[in-house]
Amino acid sequence: MTVPADWPTTAEAARAEQERLRPLVVPEGPEPPRRPGTLIAGVDVAYDDERDVVAAAAVLLDYATLDVVEQATAVGRVAFPYLPGLLAFRELPAVLDALARLTRTPDLVVCDGYGLAHPRRLGLASHLGVHTGLPTLGIAKNPFTFTHQPPGDHRGAWTPLLDGPDPVGRALRTRQGVKPVFLSVGHRIGLDEATAVTLALTPAYRLPETTRQADSLCRRALATTTPAP
DNA sequence: GCGACAG
DNA sequence: ATCTTGTCGC
């Protein structure tokens, strides 16, 4: 894994970079990418802060069957500390490397975290979208600093995720009686489409198959990694 | 000033 | 994210 030479080192530089990237995000998109053969990518990252090692995984799923059709990983050094609001600077170098190792281009990339739902409207999924030019979507497990009313108990029920008065995403119930997931648009996709995709990716579990597969893969990659000589 | 805070 | 065993329930 190679961290770009100009990658931000400080929180101040990272925030400045976000200001530069924000106008480039396209938080809406055309209709569903549901033609036969549509490929959905899932990405995730695991850490071993003791050894300063990071492992990223990118998996490609067939949107119709949810079968994994390709996998790739990337291992390297941690590029940035975890700071709420700056997660992208920690995860992106490894994620971009893993994605680049796929032989096919996904129609959509699903991230573990947020997109528009971000203090400065530029979460991990937004960054990834701008860097790759691909449609991206963020699906998080926690409401972060945002508020919401509990959605109805049935699968498919949702309520707005709010940053003060601003709707920034949705709390979506993917399994009846189970805590919702929190989604927001990244790049080149709209919220309704993001909701439909999320439901399509959760036929059996609360979390989408993309993140389940990517999570499993990056953990295996991290466990398998031997300290560099 | 202090605590909260995606992963 | 990560540290971590058993345990309640379908």
XYZ file of N, CA and C in Angstrom, chain A residues 10 30 42 52 58 64 78 83 90-91 111-112 121 151 171 177 194 196 210 214 216-217 221:
69
model
N -2.076 16.607 9.212
C -2.702 17.233 10.375
C -4.202 17.395 10.166
N -28.886 9.043 -11.457
C -29.954 8.532 -12.299
C -30.626 7.317 -11.652
N -18.157 -3.763 -2.040
C -18.188 -3.451 -0.616
C -16.748 -3.276 -0.176
N 0.784 -0.916 13.948
C 0.617 0.172 12.986
C 0.256 -0.365 11.596
N -11.779 -5.202 -0.651
C -12.800 -4.780 -1.614
C -13.387 -6.061 -2.195
N -27.647 -9.129 -8.630
C -28.850 -9.964 -8.749
C -28.848 -11.138 -7.775
N -0.713 2.549 8.857
C -1.806 3.464 9.154
C -1.395 4.874 8.722
N -9.975 10.379 13.935
C -10.540 11.602 14.486
C -11.950 11.694 13.929
N -8.084 8.317 7.290
C -7.517 7.113 7.884
C -7.747 5.900 6.989
N -8.922 5.814 6.403
C -9.286 4.601 5.676
C -9.006 4.618 4.176
N -19.911 1.828 1.407
C -18.933 2.069 2.473
C -19.521 1.823 3.850
N -18.633 1.521 4.785
C -18.968 1.366 6.191
C -18.800 2.740 6.830
N -20.568 17.697 5.836
C -21.199 17.109 4.642
C -20.206 16.402 3.724
N -37.725 4.331 13.494
C -38.600 3.953 12.381
C -39.564 2.842 12.796
N -32.596 6.615 8.807
C -32.473 5.461 9.696
C -33.404 4.436 9.078
N -37.807 -5.616 13.974
C -37.473 -5.692 15.387
C -36.002 -5.536 15.715
N -30.615 4.912 -2.882
C -29.740 4.362 -1.836
C -30.538 3.453 -0.897
N -33.328 1.791 -1.662
C -33.695 0.572 -2.396
C -32.510 -0.388 -2.471
N -22.498 -6.675 1.323
C -21.225 -6.069 0.912
C -20.312 -5.840 2.114
N -16.874 -7.818 3.079
C -15.646 -7.026 3.133
C -15.039 -7.056 4.535
N -15.327 -9.431 6.805
C -14.730 -10.737 7.015
C -13.375 -10.844 6.303
N -13.332 -10.363 5.074
C -12.096 -10.469 4.293
C -10.948 -9.628 4.847
N -7.314 -10.849 6.224
C -6.074 -10.309 5.646
C -5.166 -9.768 6.742
